[in-house]
Amino acid sequence: MSNNALAISNISYDYGNQAALNAVTFAIAPGQFFGLLGPNGAGKSTLMALLTRLLKPTSGDIQVFSRSLSAQPSAIMSDIGVVFQQSTLDLDLSVLQNLNYHGALHGLSARDTYIRVSDELHRFGLQNKRHARVRELNGGHRRRIELARAMLHRPKLLLLDEPTAGLDIESRAALNRHVRQLCEDHNIAVLWTTHLIEELETRDPLLILDRGTTKALGQADTLLKEH
Ligand code: ADP
Ligand code: ADP
């Protein structure tokens, strides 16, 4: 048995008779930064929806740290941190309120929430924004808040669906560096979906998807030379 952070085996998903994913297979080791590259329509968001159980696979199996997602969904969700492409922050609440709410949802005590929220605000350079309402903050700040929130329950696997969408080039690079650092410092596995080659580094493991089908799976430098 492997002890992968994430193991996707032969996953297919059809919207009615429209196939969105076709027998996709890959695995992410603990602490690995894994890139999923694909143009619009590749199936990236569908895969995210399957991983967060918004959808159920038509066929195939998903394991998180060797446990089947369909068998133990709630146990597994505590291992996973998620940032969706569309922000799910409450725009009318402050940064602190958004984060504290997430702590409560995950059953953290008020004291643990306070300590962790303070840590995450510090980690993401958001201390001086903590009382601001999310509505008042720019896209780069919002992405950092989303990441801070996704980190709060200390997941070992981060699922990031185009986390740099809508950001300018500097914010994109900064967020990418930040996540790579997290990955390294805390041995967090990351699934980073993107349609931008420049967000990948030469040694990243990479899956290239196109219209639901695996185009290539391997190390980024090798694949990007070929495709
Ligand atoms: P990506 O996130 O890579 O752009 P998606 O997962 O959104 O790709 O889409 C994969 C395929 O599934 C596309 O052909 C898309 O049109 C189709 N699709 C996505 N959502 C739906 C839906 N709710 N109903 C029908 N088809 C869908
Ligand atoms: P200020 O510099 O604005 O006075 P403080 O750090 O003293 O900021 O905090 C202001 C309020 O926010 C206080 O009521 C404090 O308890 C609360 N607060 C600060 N950090 C957190 C946190 N991480 N989680 C929850 N509440 C917090």
PDB file of C-alpha atoms and ligand atoms in Angstrom:
ATOM      1  CA  MET A   1       0.000   0.000   0.000  1.00  0.00           C
ATOM      2  CA  SER A   2       1.165   3.489  -0.789  1.00  0.00           C
ATOM      3  CA  ASN A   3       0.948   6.269   1.714  1.00  0.00           C
ATOM      4  CA  ASN A   4       0.224   9.003  -0.785  1.00  0.00           C
ATOM      5  CA  ALA A   5      -1.424  12.222   0.328  1.00  0.00           C
ATOM      6  CA  LEU A   6      -3.769  11.846  -2.624  1.00  0.00           C
ATOM      7  CA  ALA A   7      -4.305   8.909  -4.962  1.00  0.00           C
ATOM      8  CA  ILE A   8      -6.721   9.292  -7.862  1.00  0.00           C
ATOM      9  CA  SER A   9      -7.424   6.010  -9.669  1.00  0.00           C
ATOM     10  CA  ASN A  10      -9.274   5.876 -12.953  1.00  0.00           C
ATOM     11  CA  ILE A  11     -11.589   8.732 -12.142  1.00  0.00           C
ATOM     12  CA  SER A  12     -14.288   9.514 -14.671  1.00  0.00           C
ATOM     13  CA  TYR A  13     -17.089  12.027 -14.457  1.00  0.00           C
ATOM     14  CA  ASP A  14     -19.930  12.639 -16.888  1.00  0.00           C
ATOM     15  CA  TYR A  15     -22.351  15.568 -16.807  1.00  0.00           C
ATOM     16  CA  GLY A  16     -25.270  13.696 -18.334  1.00  0.00           C
ATOM     17  CA  ASN A  17     -23.792  12.371 -21.557  1.00  0.00           C
ATOM     18  CA  GLN A  18     -20.978  14.956 -21.606  1.00  0.00           C
ATOM     19  CA  ALA A  19     -17.719  13.392 -20.353  1.00  0.00           C
ATOM     20  CA  ALA A  20     -15.744  15.903 -18.244  1.00  0.00           C
ATOM     21  CA  LEU A  21     -13.070  13.491 -16.942  1.00  0.00           C
ATOM     22  CA  ASN A  22     -12.012  10.280 -18.586  1.00  0.00           C
ATOM     23  CA  ALA A  23     -10.116   7.656 -16.521  1.00  0.00           C
ATOM     24  CA  VAL A  24      -7.695  10.091 -14.878  1.00  0.00           C
ATOM     25  CA  THR A  25      -5.025   8.554 -12.629  1.00  0.00           C
ATOM     26  CA  PHE A  26      -2.313  10.272 -10.593  1.00  0.00           C
ATOM     27  CA  ALA A  27      -0.908  10.458  -7.074  1.00  0.00           C
ATOM     28  CA  ILE A  28       0.626  13.160  -4.869  1.00  0.00           C
ATOM     29  CA  ALA A  29       3.200  12.242  -2.229  1.00  0.00           C
ATOM     30  CA  PRO A  30       3.175  13.927   1.192  1.00  0.00           C
ATOM     31  CA  GLY A  31       4.814  17.348   0.987  1.00  0.00           C
ATOM     32  CA  GLN A  32       4.822  17.396  -2.806  1.00  0.00           C
ATOM     33  CA  PHE A  33       3.893  20.439  -4.900  1.00  0.00           C
ATOM     34  CA  PHE A  34       1.927  18.908  -7.783  1.00  0.00           C
ATOM     35  CA  GLY A  35       0.884  20.921 -10.818  1.00  0.00           C
ATOM     36  CA  LEU A  36      -2.295  20.297 -12.783  1.00  0.00           C
ATOM     37  CA  LEU A  37      -2.125  22.165 -16.055  1.00  0.00           C
ATOM     38  CA  GLY A  38      -4.961  22.446 -18.525  1.00  0.00           C
ATOM     39  CA  PRO A  39      -6.839  24.964 -20.655  1.00  0.00           C
ATOM     40  CA  ASN A  40     -10.451  25.950 -19.946  1.00  0.00           C
ATOM     41  CA  GLY A  41     -12.677  22.906 -20.198  1.00  0.00           C
ATOM     42  CA  ALA A  42      -9.870  20.506 -19.252  1.00  0.00           C
ATOM     43  CA  GLY A  43     -11.816  19.270 -16.226  1.00  0.00           C
ATOM     44  CA  LYS A  44      -9.861  20.987 -13.421  1.00  0.00           C
ATOM     45  CA  SER A  45     -12.915  22.351 -11.620  1.00  0.00           C
ATOM     46  CA  THR A  46     -14.752  19.074 -12.015  1.00  0.00           C
ATOM     47  CA  LEU A  47     -11.835  17.307 -10.358  1.00  0.00           C
ATOM     48  CA  MET A  48     -11.912  19.836  -7.496  1.00  0.00           C
ATOM     49  CA  ALA A  49     -15.641  19.222  -7.078  1.00  0.00           C
ATOM     50  CA  LEU A  50     -15.019  15.476  -6.867  1.00  0.00           C
ATOM     51  CA  LEU A  51     -12.241  15.957  -4.316  1.00  0.00           C
ATOM     52  CA  THR A  52     -14.471  18.113  -2.122  1.00  0.00           C
ATOM     53  CA  ARG A  53     -17.462  15.822  -2.606  1.00  0.00           C
ATOM     54  CA  LEU A  54     -19.639  18.401  -4.292  1.00  0.00           C
ATOM     55  CA  LEU A  55     -19.869  15.721  -6.996  1.00  0.00           C
ATOM     56  CA  LYS A  56     -19.525  11.942  -6.887  1.00  0.00           C
ATOM     57  CA  PRO A  57     -17.371  10.221  -9.496  1.00  0.00           C
ATOM     58  CA  THR A  58     -19.146   8.280 -12.231  1.00  0.00           C
ATOM     59  CA  SER A  59     -16.431   5.685 -11.706  1.00  0.00           C
ATOM     60  CA  GLY A  60     -13.031   5.361 -10.078  1.00  0.00           C
ATOM     61  CA  ASP A  61     -11.600   5.795  -6.608  1.00  0.00           C
ATOM     62  CA  ILE A  62     -10.125   8.670  -4.599  1.00  0.00           C
ATOM     63  CA  GLN A  63      -7.917   8.036  -1.569  1.00  0.00           C
ATOM     64  CA  VAL A  64      -6.583  10.624   0.849  1.00  0.00           C
ATOM     65  CA  PHE A  65      -3.750   9.307   3.007  1.00  0.00           C
ATOM     66  CA  SER A  66      -4.800   5.769   2.081  1.00  0.00           C
ATOM     67  CA  ARG A  67      -8.413   6.224   3.108  1.00  0.00           C
ATOM     68  CA  SER A  68     -11.208   6.086   0.590  1.00  0.00           C
ATOM     69  CA  LEU A  69     -12.967   9.446   0.230  1.00  0.00           C
ATOM     70  CA  SER A  70     -16.341   7.822  -0.388  1.00  0.00           C
ATOM     71  CA  ALA A  71     -16.054   5.644   2.742  1.00  0.00           C
ATOM     72  CA  GLN A  72     -14.844   8.294   5.216  1.00  0.00           C
ATOM     73  CA  PRO A  73     -15.775  11.710   3.849  1.00  0.00           C
ATOM     74  CA  SER A  74     -15.978  13.697   7.063  1.00  0.00           C
ATOM     75  CA  ALA A  75     -12.838  12.194   8.613  1.00  0.00           C
ATOM     76  CA  ILE A  76     -10.963  13.074   5.463  1.00  0.00           C
ATOM     77  CA  MET A  77     -12.191  16.642   5.107  1.00  0.00           C
ATOM     78  CA  SER A  78     -10.162  17.550   8.200  1.00  0.00           C
ATOM     79  CA  ASP A  79      -6.999  16.524   6.288  1.00  0.00           C
ATOM     80  CA  ILE A  80      -7.826  18.792   3.353  1.00  0.00           C
ATOM     81  CA  GLY A  81      -7.645  22.563   2.914  1.00  0.00           C
ATOM     82  CA  VAL A  82      -9.379  24.031  -0.117  1.00  0.00           C
ATOM     83  CA  VAL A  83      -9.300  27.266  -2.079  1.00  0.00           C
ATOM     84  CA  PHE A  84     -11.911  27.391  -4.823  1.00  0.00           C
ATOM     85  CA  GLN A  85     -11.573  29.565  -7.887  1.00  0.00           C
ATOM     86  CA  GLN A  86     -14.566  31.620  -6.833  1.00  0.00           C
ATOM     87  CA  SER A  87     -14.030  33.204  -3.442  1.00  0.00           C
ATOM     88  CA  THR A  88     -16.201  31.778  -0.684  1.00  0.00           C
ATOM     89  CA  LEU A  89     -15.339  34.493   1.841  1.00  0.00           C
ATOM     90  CA  ASP A  90     -18.183  36.476   3.375  1.00  0.00           C
ATOM     91  CA  LEU A  91     -17.587  39.948   1.932  1.00  0.00           C
ATOM     92  CA  ASP A  92     -19.502  41.713   4.698  1.00  0.00           C
ATOM     93  CA  LEU A  93     -17.529  40.143   7.522  1.00  0.00           C
ATOM     94  CA  SER A  94     -14.090  41.214   8.632  1.00  0.00           C
ATOM     95  CA  VAL A  95     -11.009  39.138   7.994  1.00  0.00           C
ATOM     96  CA  LEU A  96     -11.022  38.037  11.652  1.00  0.00           C
ATOM     97  CA  GLN A  97     -14.707  37.109  11.534  1.00  0.00           C
ATOM     98  CA  ASN A  98     -14.223  35.011   8.398  1.00  0.00           C
ATOM     99  CA  LEU A  99     -11.304  33.159   9.949  1.00  0.00           C
ATOM    100  CA  ASN A 100     -12.904  32.709  13.366  1.00  0.00           C
ATOM    101  CA  TYR A 101     -16.008  31.284  11.716  1.00  0.00           C
ATOM    102  CA  HIS A 102     -13.916  28.659   9.937  1.00  0.00           C
ATOM    103  CA  GLY A 103     -12.247  27.706  13.226  1.00  0.00           C
ATOM    104  CA  ALA A 104     -15.658  27.176  14.800  1.00  0.00           C
ATOM    105  CA  LEU A 105     -16.817  25.094  11.812  1.00  0.00           C
ATOM    106  CA  HIS A 106     -13.853  22.809  12.324  1.00  0.00           C
ATOM    107  CA  GLY A 107     -14.573  22.418  16.008  1.00  0.00           C
ATOM    108  CA  LEU A 108     -11.561  24.371  17.279  1.00  0.00           C
ATOM    109  CA  SER A 109     -11.883  25.926  20.720  1.00  0.00           C
ATOM    110  CA  ALA A 110     -12.065  29.713  20.927  1.00  0.00           C
ATOM    111  CA  ARG A 111      -8.563  29.769  22.388  1.00  0.00           C
ATOM    112  CA  ASP A 112      -7.038  27.555  19.671  1.00  0.00           C
ATOM    113  CA  THR A 113      -8.844  29.552  17.023  1.00  0.00           C
ATOM    114  CA  TYR A 114      -7.456  32.792  18.437  1.00  0.00           C
ATOM    115  CA  ILE A 115      -3.901  31.459  18.494  1.00  0.00           C
ATOM    116  CA  ARG A 116      -4.067  29.931  15.017  1.00  0.00           C
ATOM    117  CA  VAL A 117      -5.804  32.928  13.471  1.00  0.00           C
ATOM    118  CA  SER A 118      -3.068  35.151  14.900  1.00  0.00           C
ATOM    119  CA  ASP A 119      -0.408  32.809  13.460  1.00  0.00           C
ATOM    120  CA  GLU A 120      -2.005  32.710  10.021  1.00  0.00           C
ATOM    121  CA  LEU A 121      -2.539  36.474   9.896  1.00  0.00           C
ATOM    122  CA  HIS A 122       1.137  36.848  10.668  1.00  0.00           C
ATOM    123  CA  ARG A 123       2.214  34.181   8.170  1.00  0.00           C
ATOM    124  CA  PHE A 124       0.258  35.851   5.373  1.00  0.00           C
ATOM    125  CA  GLY A 125       1.141  39.421   6.314  1.00  0.00           C
ATOM    126  CA  LEU A 126      -2.480  40.270   7.045  1.00  0.00           C
ATOM    127  CA  GLN A 127      -2.265  41.537  10.639  1.00  0.00           C
ATOM    128  CA  ASN A 128      -2.971  45.150   9.754  1.00  0.00           C
ATOM    129  CA  LYS A 129      -5.975  44.091   7.645  1.00  0.00           C
ATOM    130  CA  ARG A 130      -7.604  41.926  10.312  1.00  0.00           C
ATOM    131  CA  HIS A 131     -10.448  44.338  11.089  1.00  0.00           C
ATOM    132  CA  ALA A 132     -11.116  45.257   7.463  1.00  0.00           C
ATOM    133  CA  ARG A 133     -14.212  43.902   5.789  1.00  0.00           C
ATOM    134  CA  VAL A 134     -13.266  41.566   2.957  1.00  0.00           C
ATOM    135  CA  ARG A 135     -15.255  43.759   0.548  1.00  0.00           C
ATOM    136  CA  GLU A 136     -12.710  46.552   1.075  1.00  0.00           C
ATOM    137  CA  LEU A 137      -9.711  44.398   0.188  1.00  0.00           C
ATOM    138  CA  ASN A 138      -8.119  43.692  -3.198  1.00  0.00           C
ATOM    139  CA  GLY A 139      -7.856  40.338  -4.963  1.00  0.00           C
ATOM    140  CA  GLY A 140      -4.363  39.578  -3.692  1.00  0.00           C
ATOM    141  CA  HIS A 141      -5.424  40.089  -0.083  1.00  0.00           C
ATOM    142  CA  ARG A 142      -8.534  37.983  -0.587  1.00  0.00           C
ATOM    143  CA  ARG A 143      -6.500  35.073  -1.945  1.00  0.00           C
ATOM    144  CA  ARG A 144      -4.182  35.260   1.041  1.00  0.00           C
ATOM    145  CA  ILE A 145      -7.176  35.274   3.395  1.00  0.00           C
ATOM    146  CA  GLU A 146      -8.544  32.211   1.599  1.00  0.00           C
ATOM    147  CA  LEU A 147      -5.228  30.454   2.024  1.00  0.00           C
ATOM    148  CA  ALA A 148      -4.940  31.498   5.668  1.00  0.00           C
ATOM    149  CA  ARG A 149      -8.419  30.092   6.213  1.00  0.00           C
ATOM    150  CA  ALA A 150      -7.598  26.864   4.370  1.00  0.00           C
ATOM    151  CA  MET A 151      -4.567  26.424   6.666  1.00  0.00           C
ATOM    152  CA  LEU A 152      -6.417  27.019   9.921  1.00  0.00           C
ATOM    153  CA  HIS A 153      -7.335  23.411  10.681  1.00  0.00           C
ATOM    154  CA  ARG A 154      -3.768  22.359   9.715  1.00  0.00           C
ATOM    155  CA  PRO A 155      -4.493  20.214   6.671  1.00  0.00           C
ATOM    156  CA  LYS A 156      -1.822  17.958   5.176  1.00  0.00           C
ATOM    157  CA  LEU A 157      -3.220  18.353   1.669  1.00  0.00           C
ATOM    158  CA  LEU A 158      -4.082  21.693   0.052  1.00  0.00           C
ATOM    159  CA  LEU A 159      -6.319  21.761  -3.022  1.00  0.00           C
ATOM    160  CA  LEU A 160      -5.965  25.023  -4.891  1.00  0.00           C
ATOM    161  CA  ASP A 161      -8.148  25.642  -7.946  1.00  0.00           C
ATOM    162  CA  GLU A 162      -6.438  28.315 -10.041  1.00  0.00           C
ATOM    163  CA  PRO A 163      -5.416  30.212  -6.901  1.00  0.00           C
ATOM    164  CA  THR A 164      -3.788  32.953  -8.974  1.00  0.00           C
ATOM    165  CA  ALA A 165      -6.783  33.636 -11.242  1.00  0.00           C
ATOM    166  CA  GLY A 166      -7.367  37.358 -11.544  1.00  0.00           C
ATOM    167  CA  LEU A 167      -4.131  38.381  -9.827  1.00  0.00           C
ATOM    168  CA  ASP A 168      -1.438  40.587 -11.340  1.00  0.00           C
ATOM    169  CA  ILE A 169       1.907  39.093 -12.179  1.00  0.00           C
ATOM    170  CA  GLU A 170       3.655  40.088  -8.925  1.00  0.00           C
ATOM    171  CA  SER A 171       0.842  38.817  -6.699  1.00  0.00           C
ATOM    172  CA  ARG A 172       0.824  35.575  -8.656  1.00  0.00           C
ATOM    173  CA  ALA A 173       4.529  35.025  -8.171  1.00  0.00           C
ATOM    174  CA  ALA A 174       4.318  35.967  -4.475  1.00  0.00           C
ATOM    175  CA  LEU A 175       1.434  33.575  -3.824  1.00  0.00           C
ATOM    176  CA  ASN A 176       3.214  30.777  -5.664  1.00  0.00           C
ATOM    177  CA  ARG A 177       6.407  31.276  -3.598  1.00  0.00           C
ATOM    178  CA  HIS A 178       4.381  31.429  -0.433  1.00  0.00           C
ATOM    179  CA  VAL A 179       2.592  28.152  -1.079  1.00  0.00           C
ATOM    180  CA  ARG A 180       5.836  26.421  -2.044  1.00  0.00           C
ATOM    181  CA  GLN A 181       7.338  27.597   1.234  1.00  0.00           C
ATOM    182  CA  LEU A 182       4.341  26.232   3.181  1.00  0.00           C
ATOM    183  CA  CYS A 183       4.714  22.962   1.376  1.00  0.00           C
ATOM    184  CA  GLU A 184       8.362  22.742   2.355  1.00  0.00           C
ATOM    185  CA  ASP A 185       8.109  23.996   5.943  1.00  0.00           C
ATOM    186  CA  HIS A 186       5.129  21.885   6.990  1.00  0.00           C
ATOM    187  CA  ASN A 187       5.301  18.931   4.640  1.00  0.00           C
ATOM    188  CA  ILE A 188       1.960  19.875   3.092  1.00  0.00           C
ATOM    189  CA  ALA A 189       1.039  18.292  -0.231  1.00  0.00           C
ATOM    190  CA  VAL A 190      -0.362  20.783  -2.730  1.00  0.00           C
ATOM    191  CA  LEU A 191      -2.508  20.307  -5.804  1.00  0.00           C
ATOM    192  CA  TRP A 192      -1.996  23.539  -7.762  1.00  0.00           C
ATOM    193  CA  THR A 193      -4.246  23.877 -10.796  1.00  0.00           C
ATOM    194  CA  THR A 194      -3.455  26.463 -13.422  1.00  0.00           C
ATOM    195  CA  HIS A 195      -3.423  27.182 -17.126  1.00  0.00           C
ATOM    196  CA  LEU A 196      -0.135  29.081 -16.805  1.00  0.00           C
ATOM    197  CA  ILE A 197       3.088  27.193 -17.471  1.00  0.00           C
ATOM    198  CA  GLU A 198       5.157  29.870 -15.733  1.00  0.00           C
ATOM    199  CA  GLU A 199       3.694  28.876 -12.357  1.00  0.00           C
ATOM    200  CA  LEU A 200       5.480  25.529 -12.565  1.00  0.00           C
ATOM    201  CA  GLU A 201       9.073  24.792 -11.687  1.00  0.00           C
ATOM    202  CA  THR A 202      11.260  22.338 -13.571  1.00  0.00           C
ATOM    203  CA  ARG A 203      11.096  19.567 -10.988  1.00  0.00           C
ATOM    204  CA  ASP A 204       7.396  19.754 -10.143  1.00  0.00           C
ATOM    205  CA  PRO A 205       5.415  16.611 -10.837  1.00  0.00           C
ATOM    206  CA  LEU A 206       2.834  17.619 -13.414  1.00  0.00           C
ATOM    207  CA  LEU A 207      -0.365  16.332 -14.972  1.00  0.00           C
ATOM    208  CA  ILE A 208      -1.474  17.890 -18.254  1.00  0.00           C
ATOM    209  CA  LEU A 209      -5.203  17.517 -18.864  1.00  0.00           C
ATOM    210  CA  ASP A 210      -7.071  18.368 -22.021  1.00  0.00           C
ATOM    211  CA  ARG A 211     -10.828  17.899 -22.400  1.00  0.00           C
ATOM    212  CA  GLY A 212     -10.872  15.442 -19.527  1.00  0.00           C
ATOM    213  CA  THR A 213      -8.093  13.264 -20.865  1.00  0.00           C
ATOM    214  CA  THR A 214      -4.546  12.836 -19.579  1.00  0.00           C
ATOM    215  CA  LYS A 215      -2.135  14.304 -22.118  1.00  0.00           C
ATOM    216  CA  ALA A 216       0.938  13.674 -20.032  1.00  0.00           C
ATOM    217  CA  LEU A 217       2.080  12.852 -16.515  1.00  0.00           C
ATOM    218  CA  GLY A 218       5.663  13.333 -15.353  1.00  0.00           C
ATOM    219  CA  GLN A 219       8.208  15.946 -14.328  1.00  0.00           C
ATOM    220  CA  ALA A 220       7.445  19.478 -15.528  1.00  0.00           C
ATOM    221  CA  ASP A 221      10.707  20.167 -17.402  1.00  0.00           C
ATOM    222  CA  THR A 222      10.424  16.965 -19.432  1.00  0.00           C
ATOM    223  CA  LEU A 223       6.746  17.425 -20.273  1.00  0.00           C
ATOM    224  CA  LEU A 224       6.934  21.089 -21.149  1.00  0.00           C
ATOM    225  CA  LYS A 225       9.715  20.433 -23.630  1.00  0.00           C
ATOM    226  CA  GLU A 226       7.521  17.836 -25.342  1.00  0.00           C
ATOM    227  CA  HIS A 227       4.163  19.656 -25.368  1.00  0.00           C
TER     228      HIS A 227
HETATM  229  P1  ADP B   1     -11.853  23.574 -16.212  1.00  0.00           P
HETATM  230  O1  ADP B   1     -12.069  23.866 -14.764  1.00  0.00           O
HETATM  231  O2  ADP B   1     -10.560  22.904 -16.502  1.00  0.00           O
HETATM  232  O3  ADP B   1     -12.090  24.773 -17.094  1.00  0.00           O
HETATM  233  P2  ADP B   1     -14.385  22.127 -16.025  1.00  0.00           P
HETATM  234  O4  ADP B   1     -14.231  21.055 -15.035  1.00  0.00           O
HETATM  235  O5  ADP B   1     -15.085  23.381 -15.601  1.00  0.00           O
HETATM  236  O6  ADP B   1     -12.968  22.494 -16.666  1.00  0.00           O
HETATM  237  O7  ADP B   1     -15.162  21.565 -17.298  1.00  0.00           O
HETATM  238  C1  ADP B   1     -14.867  20.321 -17.907  1.00  0.00           C
HETATM  239  C2  ADP B   1     -15.953  19.997 -18.960  1.00  0.00           C
HETATM  240  O8  ADP B   1     -17.189  19.759 -18.326  1.00  0.00           O
HETATM  241  C3  ADP B   1     -16.185  21.123 -19.957  1.00  0.00           C
HETATM  242  O9  ADP B   1     -16.464  20.544 -21.222  1.00  0.00           O
HETATM  243  C4  ADP B   1     -17.415  21.805 -19.414  1.00  0.00           C
HETATM  244  O10 ADP B   1     -18.144  22.431 -20.447  1.00  0.00           O
HETATM  245  C5  ADP B   1     -18.182  20.655 -18.814  1.00  0.00           C
HETATM  246  N1  ADP B   1     -19.004  21.090 -17.687  1.00  0.00           N
HETATM  247  C6  ADP B   1     -18.577  21.713 -16.564  1.00  0.00           C
HETATM  248  N2  ADP B   1     -19.595  21.934 -15.705  1.00  0.00           N
HETATM  249  C7  ADP B   1     -20.698  21.424 -16.321  1.00  0.00           C
HETATM  250  C8  ADP B   1     -22.084  21.324 -15.959  1.00  0.00           C
HETATM  251  N3  ADP B   1     -22.531  21.787 -14.776  1.00  0.00           N
HETATM  252  N4  ADP B   1     -22.917  20.728 -16.833  1.00  0.00           N
HETATM  253  C9  ADP B   1     -22.476  20.242 -18.011  1.00  0.00           C
HETATM  254  N5  ADP B   1     -21.203  20.299 -18.414  1.00  0.00           N
HETATM  255  C10 ADP B   1     -20.324  20.880 -17.586  1.00  0.00           C
HETATM  256  P1  ADP B   2      -5.731  46.732  17.818  1.00  0.00           P
HETATM  257  O1  ADP B   2      -4.298  47.030  17.501  1.00  0.00           O
HETATM  258  O2  ADP B   2      -6.655  47.099  16.706  1.00  0.00           O
HETATM  259  O3  ADP B   2      -6.168  47.147  19.161  1.00  0.00           O
HETATM  260  P2  ADP B   2      -5.713  44.028  18.891  1.00  0.00           P
HETATM  261  O4  ADP B   2      -4.736  43.021  18.467  1.00  0.00           O
HETATM  262  O5  ADP B   2      -5.576  44.597  20.253  1.00  0.00           O
HETATM  263  O6  ADP B   2      -5.812  45.138  17.767  1.00  0.00           O
HETATM  264  O7  ADP B   2      -7.126  43.335  18.733  1.00  0.00           O
HETATM  265  C1  ADP B   2      -8.293  44.067  18.610  1.00  0.00           C
HETATM  266  C2  ADP B   2      -9.468  43.133  18.906  1.00  0.00           C
HETATM  267  O8  ADP B   2      -9.406  42.001  18.028  1.00  0.00           O
HETATM  268  C3  ADP B   2      -9.396  42.608  20.331  1.00  0.00           C
HETATM  269  O9  ADP B   2     -10.709  42.499  20.819  1.00  0.00           O
HETATM  270  C4  ADP B   2      -8.778  41.239  20.158  1.00  0.00           C
HETATM  271  O10 ADP B   2      -9.228  40.357  21.153  1.00  0.00           O
HETATM  272  C5  ADP B   2      -9.314  40.824  18.796  1.00  0.00           C
HETATM  273  N1  ADP B   2      -8.381  39.923  18.148  1.00  0.00           N
HETATM  274  C6  ADP B   2      -7.099  40.135  17.815  1.00  0.00           C
HETATM  275  N2  ADP B   2      -6.550  39.079  17.223  1.00  0.00           N
HETATM  276  C7  ADP B   2      -7.531  38.152  17.165  1.00  0.00           C
HETATM  277  C8  ADP B   2      -7.631  36.819  16.663  1.00  0.00           C
HETATM  278  N3  ADP B   2      -6.587  36.207  16.101  1.00  0.00           N
HETATM  279  N4  ADP B   2      -8.797  36.176  16.761  1.00  0.00           N
HETATM  280  C9  ADP B   2      -9.833  36.754  17.327  1.00  0.00           C
HETATM  281  N5  ADP B   2      -9.833  38.011  17.822  1.00  0.00           N
HETATM  282  C10 ADP B   2      -8.697  38.691  17.748  1.00  0.00           C
END
